[in-house]
Structures are given as structure tokens and as C-alpha cells.
CSV table of C-alpha atoms in Angstrom, one decimal:
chain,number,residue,atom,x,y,z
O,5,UNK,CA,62.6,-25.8,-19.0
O,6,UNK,CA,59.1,-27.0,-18.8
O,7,UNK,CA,56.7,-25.0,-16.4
O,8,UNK,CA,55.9,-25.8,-12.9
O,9,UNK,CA,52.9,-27.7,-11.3
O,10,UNK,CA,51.6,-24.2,-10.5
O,11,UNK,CA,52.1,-22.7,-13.5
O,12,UNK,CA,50.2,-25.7,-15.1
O,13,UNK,CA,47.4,-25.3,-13.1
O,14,UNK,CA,47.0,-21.7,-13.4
O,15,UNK,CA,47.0,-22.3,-17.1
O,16,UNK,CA,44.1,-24.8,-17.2
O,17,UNK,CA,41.9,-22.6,-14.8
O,18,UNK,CA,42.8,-19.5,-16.9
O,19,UNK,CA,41.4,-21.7,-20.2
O,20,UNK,CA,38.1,-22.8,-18.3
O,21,UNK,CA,37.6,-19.2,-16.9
O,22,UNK,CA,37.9,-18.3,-20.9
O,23,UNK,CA,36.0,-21.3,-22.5
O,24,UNK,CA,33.1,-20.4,-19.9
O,25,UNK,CA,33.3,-16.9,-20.5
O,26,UNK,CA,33.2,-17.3,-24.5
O,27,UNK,CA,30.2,-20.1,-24.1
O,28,UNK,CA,27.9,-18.2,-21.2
O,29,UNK,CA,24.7,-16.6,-21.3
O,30,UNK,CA,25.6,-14.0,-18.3
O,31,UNK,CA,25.5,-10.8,-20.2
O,32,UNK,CA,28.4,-9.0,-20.6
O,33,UNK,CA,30.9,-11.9,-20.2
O,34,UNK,CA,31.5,-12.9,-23.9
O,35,UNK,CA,32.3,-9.6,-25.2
O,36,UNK,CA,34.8,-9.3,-22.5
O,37,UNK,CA,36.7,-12.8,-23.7
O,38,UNK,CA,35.9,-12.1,-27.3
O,39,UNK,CA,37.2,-8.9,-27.0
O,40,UNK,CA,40.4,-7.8,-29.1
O,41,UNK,CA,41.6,-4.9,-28.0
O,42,UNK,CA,42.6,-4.2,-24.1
O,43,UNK,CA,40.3,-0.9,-23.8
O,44,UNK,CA,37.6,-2.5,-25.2
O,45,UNK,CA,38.3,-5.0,-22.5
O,46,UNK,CA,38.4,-2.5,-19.9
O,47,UNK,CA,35.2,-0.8,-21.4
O,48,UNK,CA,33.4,-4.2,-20.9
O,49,UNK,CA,34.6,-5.1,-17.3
O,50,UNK,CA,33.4,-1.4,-16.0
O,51,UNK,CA,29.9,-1.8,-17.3
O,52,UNK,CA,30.1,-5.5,-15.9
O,53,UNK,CA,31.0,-4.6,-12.6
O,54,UNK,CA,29.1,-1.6,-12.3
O,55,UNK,CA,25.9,-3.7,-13.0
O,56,UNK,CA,27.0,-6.3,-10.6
O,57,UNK,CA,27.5,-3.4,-8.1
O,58,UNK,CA,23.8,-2.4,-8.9
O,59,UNK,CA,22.4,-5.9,-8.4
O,60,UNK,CA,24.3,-6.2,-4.7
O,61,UNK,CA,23.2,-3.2,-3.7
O,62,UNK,CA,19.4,-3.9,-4.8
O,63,UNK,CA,20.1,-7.4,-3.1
O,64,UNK,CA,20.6,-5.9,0.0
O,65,UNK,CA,18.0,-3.7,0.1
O,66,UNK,CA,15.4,-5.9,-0.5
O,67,UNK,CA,17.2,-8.4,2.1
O,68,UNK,CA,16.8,-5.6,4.7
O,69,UNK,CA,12.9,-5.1,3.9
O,70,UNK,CA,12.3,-8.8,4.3
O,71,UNK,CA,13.8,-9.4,7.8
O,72,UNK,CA,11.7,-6.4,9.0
O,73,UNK,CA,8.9,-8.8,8.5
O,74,UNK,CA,6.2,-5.8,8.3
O,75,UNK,CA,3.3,-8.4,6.5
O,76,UNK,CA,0.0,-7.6,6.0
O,77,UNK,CA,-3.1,-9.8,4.2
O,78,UNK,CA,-4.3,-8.2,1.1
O,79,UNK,CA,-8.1,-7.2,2.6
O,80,UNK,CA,-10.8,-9.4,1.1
O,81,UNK,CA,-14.3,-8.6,0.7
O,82,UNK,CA,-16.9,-11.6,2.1
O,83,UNK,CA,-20.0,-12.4,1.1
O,84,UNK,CA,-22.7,-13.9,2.5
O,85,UNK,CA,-21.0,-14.0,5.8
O,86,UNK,CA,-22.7,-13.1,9.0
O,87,UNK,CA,-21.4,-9.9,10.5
O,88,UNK,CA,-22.8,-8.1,13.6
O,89,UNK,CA,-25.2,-5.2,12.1
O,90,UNK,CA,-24.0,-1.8,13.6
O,91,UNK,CA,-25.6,0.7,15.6
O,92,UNK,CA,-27.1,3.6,14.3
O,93,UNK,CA,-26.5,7.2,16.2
O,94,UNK,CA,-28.7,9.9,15.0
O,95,UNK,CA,-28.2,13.5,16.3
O,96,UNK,CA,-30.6,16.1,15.0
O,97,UNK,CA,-29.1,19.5,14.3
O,98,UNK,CA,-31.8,21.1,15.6
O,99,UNK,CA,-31.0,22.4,19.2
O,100,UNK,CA,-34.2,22.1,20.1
O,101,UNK,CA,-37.8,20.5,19.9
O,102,UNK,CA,-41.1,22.1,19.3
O,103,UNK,CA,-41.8,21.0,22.9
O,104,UNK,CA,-38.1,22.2,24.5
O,105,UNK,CA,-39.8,25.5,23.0
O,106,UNK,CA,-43.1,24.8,24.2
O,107,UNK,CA,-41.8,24.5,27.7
O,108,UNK,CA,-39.5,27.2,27.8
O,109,UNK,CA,-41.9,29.8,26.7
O,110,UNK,CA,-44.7,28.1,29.1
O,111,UNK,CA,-42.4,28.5,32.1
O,112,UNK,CA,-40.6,32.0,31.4
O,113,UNK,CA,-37.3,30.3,30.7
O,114,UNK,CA,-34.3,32.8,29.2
O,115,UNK,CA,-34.2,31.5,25.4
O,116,UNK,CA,-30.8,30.1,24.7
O,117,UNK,CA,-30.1,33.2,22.8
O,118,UNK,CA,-31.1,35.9,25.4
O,119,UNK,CA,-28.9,33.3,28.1
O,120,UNK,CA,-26.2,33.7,25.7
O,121,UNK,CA,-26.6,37.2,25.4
O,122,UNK,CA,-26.9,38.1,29.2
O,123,UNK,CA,-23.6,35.9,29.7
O,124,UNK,CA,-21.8,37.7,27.2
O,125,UNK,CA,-22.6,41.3,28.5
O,126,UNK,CA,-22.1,40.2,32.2
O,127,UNK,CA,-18.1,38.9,31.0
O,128,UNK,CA,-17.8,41.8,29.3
O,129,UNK,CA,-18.3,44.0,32.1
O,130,UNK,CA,-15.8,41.8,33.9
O,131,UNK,CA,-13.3,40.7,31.9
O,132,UNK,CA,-10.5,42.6,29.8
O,133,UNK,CA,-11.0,42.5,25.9
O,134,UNK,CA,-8.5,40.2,25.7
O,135,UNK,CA,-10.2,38.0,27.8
O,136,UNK,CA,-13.6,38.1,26.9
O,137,UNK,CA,-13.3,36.4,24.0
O,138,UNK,CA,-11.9,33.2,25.0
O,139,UNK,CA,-14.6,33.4,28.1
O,140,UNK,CA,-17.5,34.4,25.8
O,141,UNK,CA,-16.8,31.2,23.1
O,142,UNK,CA,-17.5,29.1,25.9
O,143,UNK,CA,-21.3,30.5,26.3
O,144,UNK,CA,-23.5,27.8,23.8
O,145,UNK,CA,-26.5,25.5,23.4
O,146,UNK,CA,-24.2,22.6,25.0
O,147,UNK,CA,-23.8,25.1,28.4
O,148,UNK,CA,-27.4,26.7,28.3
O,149,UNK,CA,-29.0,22.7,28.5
O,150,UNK,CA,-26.1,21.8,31.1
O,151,UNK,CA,-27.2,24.6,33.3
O,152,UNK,CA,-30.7,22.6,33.6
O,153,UNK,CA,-32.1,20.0,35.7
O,154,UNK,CA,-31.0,16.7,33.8
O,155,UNK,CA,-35.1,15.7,34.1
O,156,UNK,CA,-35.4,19.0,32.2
O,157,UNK,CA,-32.7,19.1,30.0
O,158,UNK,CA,-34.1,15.6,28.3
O,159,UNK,CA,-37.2,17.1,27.6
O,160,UNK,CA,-35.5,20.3,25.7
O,161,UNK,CA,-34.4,18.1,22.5
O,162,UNK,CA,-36.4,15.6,20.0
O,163,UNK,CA,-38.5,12.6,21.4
O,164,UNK,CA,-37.7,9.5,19.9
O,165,UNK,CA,-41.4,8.6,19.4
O,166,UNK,CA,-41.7,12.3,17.7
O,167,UNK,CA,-38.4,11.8,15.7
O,168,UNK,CA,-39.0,8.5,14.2
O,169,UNK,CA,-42.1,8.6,11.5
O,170,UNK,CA,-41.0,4.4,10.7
O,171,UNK,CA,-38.1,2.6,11.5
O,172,UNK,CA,-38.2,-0.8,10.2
O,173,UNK,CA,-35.4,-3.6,9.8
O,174,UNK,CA,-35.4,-6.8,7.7
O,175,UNK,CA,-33.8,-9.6,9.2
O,176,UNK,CA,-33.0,-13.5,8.3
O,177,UNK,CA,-35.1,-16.5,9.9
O,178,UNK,CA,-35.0,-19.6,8.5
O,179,UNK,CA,-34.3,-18.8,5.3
O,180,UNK,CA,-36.7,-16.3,5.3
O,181,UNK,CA,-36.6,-12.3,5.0
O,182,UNK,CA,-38.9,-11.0,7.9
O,183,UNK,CA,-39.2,-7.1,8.5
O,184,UNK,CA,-40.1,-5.4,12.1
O,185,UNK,CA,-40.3,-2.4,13.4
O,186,UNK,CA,-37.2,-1.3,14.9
O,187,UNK,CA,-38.4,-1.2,19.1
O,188,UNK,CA,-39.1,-5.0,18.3
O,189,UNK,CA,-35.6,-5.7,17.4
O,190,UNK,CA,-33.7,-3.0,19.7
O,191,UNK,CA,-33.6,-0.7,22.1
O,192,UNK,CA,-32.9,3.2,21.9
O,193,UNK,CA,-30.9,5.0,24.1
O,194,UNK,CA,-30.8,8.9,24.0
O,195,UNK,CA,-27.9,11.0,25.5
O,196,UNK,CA,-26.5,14.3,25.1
O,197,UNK,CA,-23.5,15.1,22.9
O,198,UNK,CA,-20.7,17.5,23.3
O,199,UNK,CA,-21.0,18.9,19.7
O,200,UNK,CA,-24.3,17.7,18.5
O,201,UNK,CA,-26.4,18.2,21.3
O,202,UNK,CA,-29.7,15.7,20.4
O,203,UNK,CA,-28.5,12.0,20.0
O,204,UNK,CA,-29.9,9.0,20.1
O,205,UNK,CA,-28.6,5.5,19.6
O,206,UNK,CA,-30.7,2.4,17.9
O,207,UNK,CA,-28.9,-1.2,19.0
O,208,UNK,CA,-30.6,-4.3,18.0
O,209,UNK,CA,-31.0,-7.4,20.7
O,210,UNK,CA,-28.5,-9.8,20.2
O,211,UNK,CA,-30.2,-12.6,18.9
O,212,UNK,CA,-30.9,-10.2,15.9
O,213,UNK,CA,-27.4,-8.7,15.3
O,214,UNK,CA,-26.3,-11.4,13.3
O,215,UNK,CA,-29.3,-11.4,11.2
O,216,UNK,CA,-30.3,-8.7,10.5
O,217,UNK,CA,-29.2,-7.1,6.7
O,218,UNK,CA,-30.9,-4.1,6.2
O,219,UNK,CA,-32.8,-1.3,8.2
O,220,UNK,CA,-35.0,1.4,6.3
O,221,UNK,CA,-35.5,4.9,8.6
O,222,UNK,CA,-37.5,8.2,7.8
O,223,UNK,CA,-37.0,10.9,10.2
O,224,UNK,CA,-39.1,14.0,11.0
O,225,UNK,CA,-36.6,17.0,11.8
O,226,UNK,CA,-39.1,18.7,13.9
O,227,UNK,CA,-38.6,22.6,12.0
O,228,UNK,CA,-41.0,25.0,11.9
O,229,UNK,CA,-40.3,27.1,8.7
O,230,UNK,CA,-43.0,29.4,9.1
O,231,UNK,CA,-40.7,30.9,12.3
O,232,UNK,CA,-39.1,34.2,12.0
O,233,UNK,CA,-37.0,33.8,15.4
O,234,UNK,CA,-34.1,31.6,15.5
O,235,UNK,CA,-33.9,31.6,19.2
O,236,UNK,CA,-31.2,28.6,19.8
O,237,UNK,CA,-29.0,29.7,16.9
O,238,UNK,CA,-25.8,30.8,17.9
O,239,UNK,CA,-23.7,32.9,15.4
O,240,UNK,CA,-20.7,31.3,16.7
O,241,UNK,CA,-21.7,28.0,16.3
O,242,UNK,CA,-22.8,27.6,12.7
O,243,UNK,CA,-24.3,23.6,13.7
O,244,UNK,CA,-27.2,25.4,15.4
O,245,UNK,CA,-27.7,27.6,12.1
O,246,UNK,CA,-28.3,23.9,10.0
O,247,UNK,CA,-31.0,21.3,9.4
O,248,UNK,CA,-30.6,18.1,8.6
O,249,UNK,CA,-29.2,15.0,11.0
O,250,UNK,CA,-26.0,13.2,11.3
O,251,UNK,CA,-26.0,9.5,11.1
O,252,UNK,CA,-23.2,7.4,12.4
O,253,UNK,CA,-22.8,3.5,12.2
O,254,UNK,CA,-20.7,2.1,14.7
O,255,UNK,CA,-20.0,-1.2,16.3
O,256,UNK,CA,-22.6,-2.6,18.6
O,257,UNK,CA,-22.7,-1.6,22.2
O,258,UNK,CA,-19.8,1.6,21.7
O,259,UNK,CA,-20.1,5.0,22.2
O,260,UNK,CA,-20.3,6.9,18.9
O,261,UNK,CA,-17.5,8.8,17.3
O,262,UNK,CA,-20.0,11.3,15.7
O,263,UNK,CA,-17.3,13.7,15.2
O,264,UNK,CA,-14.6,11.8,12.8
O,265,UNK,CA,-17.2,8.6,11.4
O,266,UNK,CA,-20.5,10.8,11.1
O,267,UNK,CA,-22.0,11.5,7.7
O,268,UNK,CA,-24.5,14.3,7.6
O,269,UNK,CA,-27.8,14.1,5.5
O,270,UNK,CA,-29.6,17.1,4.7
O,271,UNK,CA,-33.5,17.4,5.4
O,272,UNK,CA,-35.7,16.1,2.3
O,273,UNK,CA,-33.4,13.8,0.6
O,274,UNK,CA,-33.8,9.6,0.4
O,275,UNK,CA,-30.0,8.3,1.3
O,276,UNK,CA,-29.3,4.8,1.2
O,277,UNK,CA,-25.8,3.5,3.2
O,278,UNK,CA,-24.1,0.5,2.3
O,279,UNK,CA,-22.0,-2.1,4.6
O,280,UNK,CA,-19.4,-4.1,3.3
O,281,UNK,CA,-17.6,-6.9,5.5
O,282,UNK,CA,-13.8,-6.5,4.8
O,283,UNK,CA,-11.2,-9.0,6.7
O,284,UNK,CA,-7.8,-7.9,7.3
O,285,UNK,CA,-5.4,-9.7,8.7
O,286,UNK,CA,-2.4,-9.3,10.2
O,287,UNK,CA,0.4,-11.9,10.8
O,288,UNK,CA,1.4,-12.6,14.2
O,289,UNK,CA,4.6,-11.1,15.6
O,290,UNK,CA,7.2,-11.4,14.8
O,291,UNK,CA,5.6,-11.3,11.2
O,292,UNK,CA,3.6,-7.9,12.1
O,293,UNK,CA,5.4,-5.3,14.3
O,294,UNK,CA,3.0,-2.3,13.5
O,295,UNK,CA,2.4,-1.3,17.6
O,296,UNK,CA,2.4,1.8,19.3
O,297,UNK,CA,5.3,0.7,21.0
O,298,UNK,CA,7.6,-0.2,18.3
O,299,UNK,CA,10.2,2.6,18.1
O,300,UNK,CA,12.5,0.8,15.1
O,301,UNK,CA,11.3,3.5,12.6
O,302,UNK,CA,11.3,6.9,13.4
O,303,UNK,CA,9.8,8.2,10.5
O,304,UNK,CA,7.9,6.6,7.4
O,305,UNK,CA,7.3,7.9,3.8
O,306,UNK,CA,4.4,8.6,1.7
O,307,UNK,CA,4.5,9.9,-1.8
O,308,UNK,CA,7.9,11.5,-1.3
O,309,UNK,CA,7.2,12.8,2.5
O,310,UNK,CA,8.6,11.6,5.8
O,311,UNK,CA,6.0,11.2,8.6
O,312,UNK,CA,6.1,10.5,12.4
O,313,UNK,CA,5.9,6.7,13.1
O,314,UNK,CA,2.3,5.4,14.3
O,315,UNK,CA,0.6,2.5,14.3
O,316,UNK,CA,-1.5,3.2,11.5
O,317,UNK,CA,0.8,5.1,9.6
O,318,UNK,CA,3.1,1.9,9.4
O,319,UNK,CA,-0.5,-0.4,8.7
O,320,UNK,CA,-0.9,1.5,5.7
O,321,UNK,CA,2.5,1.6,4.7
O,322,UNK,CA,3.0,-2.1,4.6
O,323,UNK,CA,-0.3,-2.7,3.3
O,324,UNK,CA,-1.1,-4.7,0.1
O,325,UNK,CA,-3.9,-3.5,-1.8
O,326,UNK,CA,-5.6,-6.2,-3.7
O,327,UNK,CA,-6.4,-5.0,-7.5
């Protein structure tokens, strides 16, 4: 009897499926047609199939990444492009000025350490032990200046005018470099920190922001040496033991984050700070969804750990680093 339509067909597809198989370049497939023996066979179509199961299974993976859509820009450096020259905080770790001294002693003031000293012996007598610790930490140079007259308390730290041996700043007019001193270009404002006590800011005008590509500064700490008597250090606040100043560049026009973004420079060194202009940027939703309010990922990894999502967690986590 001579075999059936089906049985015809099946045949012909069963020869392609083998002539393809022999003549491919997909590796793995000829040995399995070639093969002579059925466990060699076998062997064959298990490492096929567990490859193939490998490739799905990467397929997927990197499917899933790409629908999240979590792009970023590599950051690239610019040159020669204006950029808004920062502000410059300075906060002297001295406590106190020759003439805060001056006028305390001229007007029978308590020193800030016999204040502190007073306080802690009056909260000891009223307080338990327990107690008079957590009471007594809060007695310091920031408390003794806020329990003065603000007209007062301004004159306790460094004078700008005293503080500032030359500021100067180069700047950019028509294709010209053109230095100033630094109350031509800006304006100062001083203010008293939390932490750092003495602070004042330099901002430039803003028809010089733009411009302006370097600023040169030496500053006089204001220490007498030749004094035995620390009498604003604190023993629990090692800042009012140091010298030196902290210096923090910030945008124009912001209050200063002199705790996280302030670098501190000790007294009789030359330091020289460097800007660089860095653009990153971030595709628009639904490209980007790196927001405080994206709850999608609850945790993200670095170097082997999990960590609670936040925004900039997930920034640098999808971040590409240019070489």
C-alpha cells in the first residue's frame, strides 16, 4: 500500500528538519542530526535545551529591565561654558573675636566658660544624675551668644573688614580678564550658625555671576597664641578647641549646608578649590521614574547589599558612568 497524504508530508518536513539541522550554523544542532547513536542524541538535545533555557531566561530578564525605563545620561564635563560662580560661606572656628573678648572683659561679662560652668553647677543642684547630663550638653558657645542682645551678639564674633586681609575675583569682559576686589563684585552677609557659630557668606551681583572664573581669598583667623586661657573652649565641643575655617561653595542666593558640603582648611596653609560644570540629564517620565514617590522598588542593591528605595539611591543605581 502506498502511504497516505499525511504520511507524505510528515516525511518531507521530517527530511527538511534534517537537511537544516546537518547544514546550520546554530550550535549544537548538527551533532544532534549527525549523531549515530540514540544516547549521544539524547546527550546533545539536553545541552541544547538547557542552553536555550538559559537564553529565555536571560531574554526575559533583560526584557523586564527595559520596560522599567530607569535612563539616565552618562554626565559630561563642559567647557568653556558659562556657569553661575557659587557662593562662598566662611565660618571661623574661633568662637570668638579679639574684640567679642575685648568687650566682654570691658563690661564684666561672665566668659563663656565661667557661664557654662555656673549653668552646669546650678542643673546639678537641680536635676537627678541621670538628668543632668542630657540638660548640661545643652549649655555651649551657640546658647551663651543666644542669651545676648542680637546687637551684641554680632559684635562677639570676626568682622568681615578684620577677617578678610584681600579678597579679590577675576572675572570676564569683553574678552578680557579683569580682577576686583570682592565688595565690588558682591555683597557679604554674616549670620550665626547652629554648629559653627561665625559665618559669613560672599555672593557676587548678578551681572558678575556668569562671569566671573576665579576668586583668590587670604583670611586672618584672629588667634592670639601668646594666650594661656582658652576661655570659649568647651571640652564638650571639640570645634571650639580648633583653628582653622570652613569653607563651603554653594549655589547663589541658598543658605549654606556647612555641615554635609563644608571642607575645613587649617590655619597657615595655601588651598586652591576647583569647579567643574557637570550636566546630567535625566529622561522625562516615563523614561526616568527615580521620585520620592515611586514605590515600585522596595529595596535596591549595591555591591551585594539591599537598601531602602530613595530617590538618590535609585539615581545612582541606574546611573551610567562615562569611562
Amino acid at each position: 500500500m502506498g502511504a497516505t497524504r499525511s504520511q507524505r508530508i510528515w516525511k518531507g518536513i521530517r527530511k527538511e528538519l534534517k537537511d537544516f539541522s546537518t547544514n546550520t550554523s546554530i550550535r549544537g544542532l548538527p551533532r544532534i542530526a549527525r549523531a549515530n547513536h540514540r544516547s549521544i542524541r539524547l546527550l546533545w538535545t539536553a545541552y541544547v535545551l538547557l542552553l536555550l533555557t538559559g537564553l529565555t531566561v536571560c531574554m526575559c530578564y533583560l526584557t523586564s529591565q527595559f520596560l522599567e525605563y530607569d535612563v539616565i545620561h552618562p554626565p559630561r564635563l563642559l567647557h568653556d561654558v558659562p556657569a553661575p560662580f557659587p557662593s562662598v560661606t566662611i565660618c571661623n572656628l574661633r568662637p570668638l573675636g579679639s574684640n567679642g573678648k575685648t568687650y566682654i572683659a570691658k563690661n564684666n561679662f561672665e566668659t563663656p566658660l565661667s557661664f557654662a560652668s555656673k549653668m552646669n553647677e546650678l542643673t546639678y543642684k537641680r536635676f537627678k544624675s541621670s538628668d543632668y547630663w542630657i540638660v548640661s550638653s545643652a549649655f555651649s558657645i551657640t546658647s551663651y551668644l543666644e542669651s545676648m542682645e542680637p546687637q551684641v551678639r554680632n559684635s562677639m564674633g570676626h568682622n568681615i573688614s578684620d577677617a578678610i586681609f584681600l579678597c579679590q575675583a577675576s572675572y570676564l569682559q569683553n574678552n578680557t580678564h579683569r580682577t576686583q576686589h570682592c565688595n565690588t563684585l558682591g555683597t557679604w552677609k554674616s549670620f550665626l550658625h547652629p554648629k559653627f557659630v561665625n559665618c559669613s557668606t560672599l555672593t557676587l551681583r548678578p551681572e558678575y555671576i556668569n562671569s566671573t572664573n576665579s576668586m583668590e581669598m587670604i583670611i586672618y583667623l584672629d588667634e592670639s597664641l601668646d594666650e594661656i586661657e582658652c576661655i570659649d573652649c568647651f571640652r564638650r565641643d571639640i570645634r571650639t578647641q580648633l583653628s582653622g575655617v570652613m569653607v563651603t561653595l554653594h549655589r547663589p542666593n541658598t543658605y549654606p549646608d556647612i555641615n554635609n558640603e563644608g571642607e575645613s582648611i587649617r590655619p597657615g596653609t595655601y588651598t586652591e578649590i576647583r569647579l567643574e560644570t557637570r550636566e546630567q540629564r535625566m529622561l522625562t517620565p516615563p523614561y526616568g521614574r527615580c521620585s520620592k514617590s515611586n514605590l515600585t522598588k522596595q529595596t535596591l542593591k549595591f555591591d551585594g547589599h539591599d537598601y531602602v528605595y530613595s530617590e538618590y539611591a535609585c539615581k545612582e543605581a541606574i546611573k551610567q558612568v562615562s569611562a
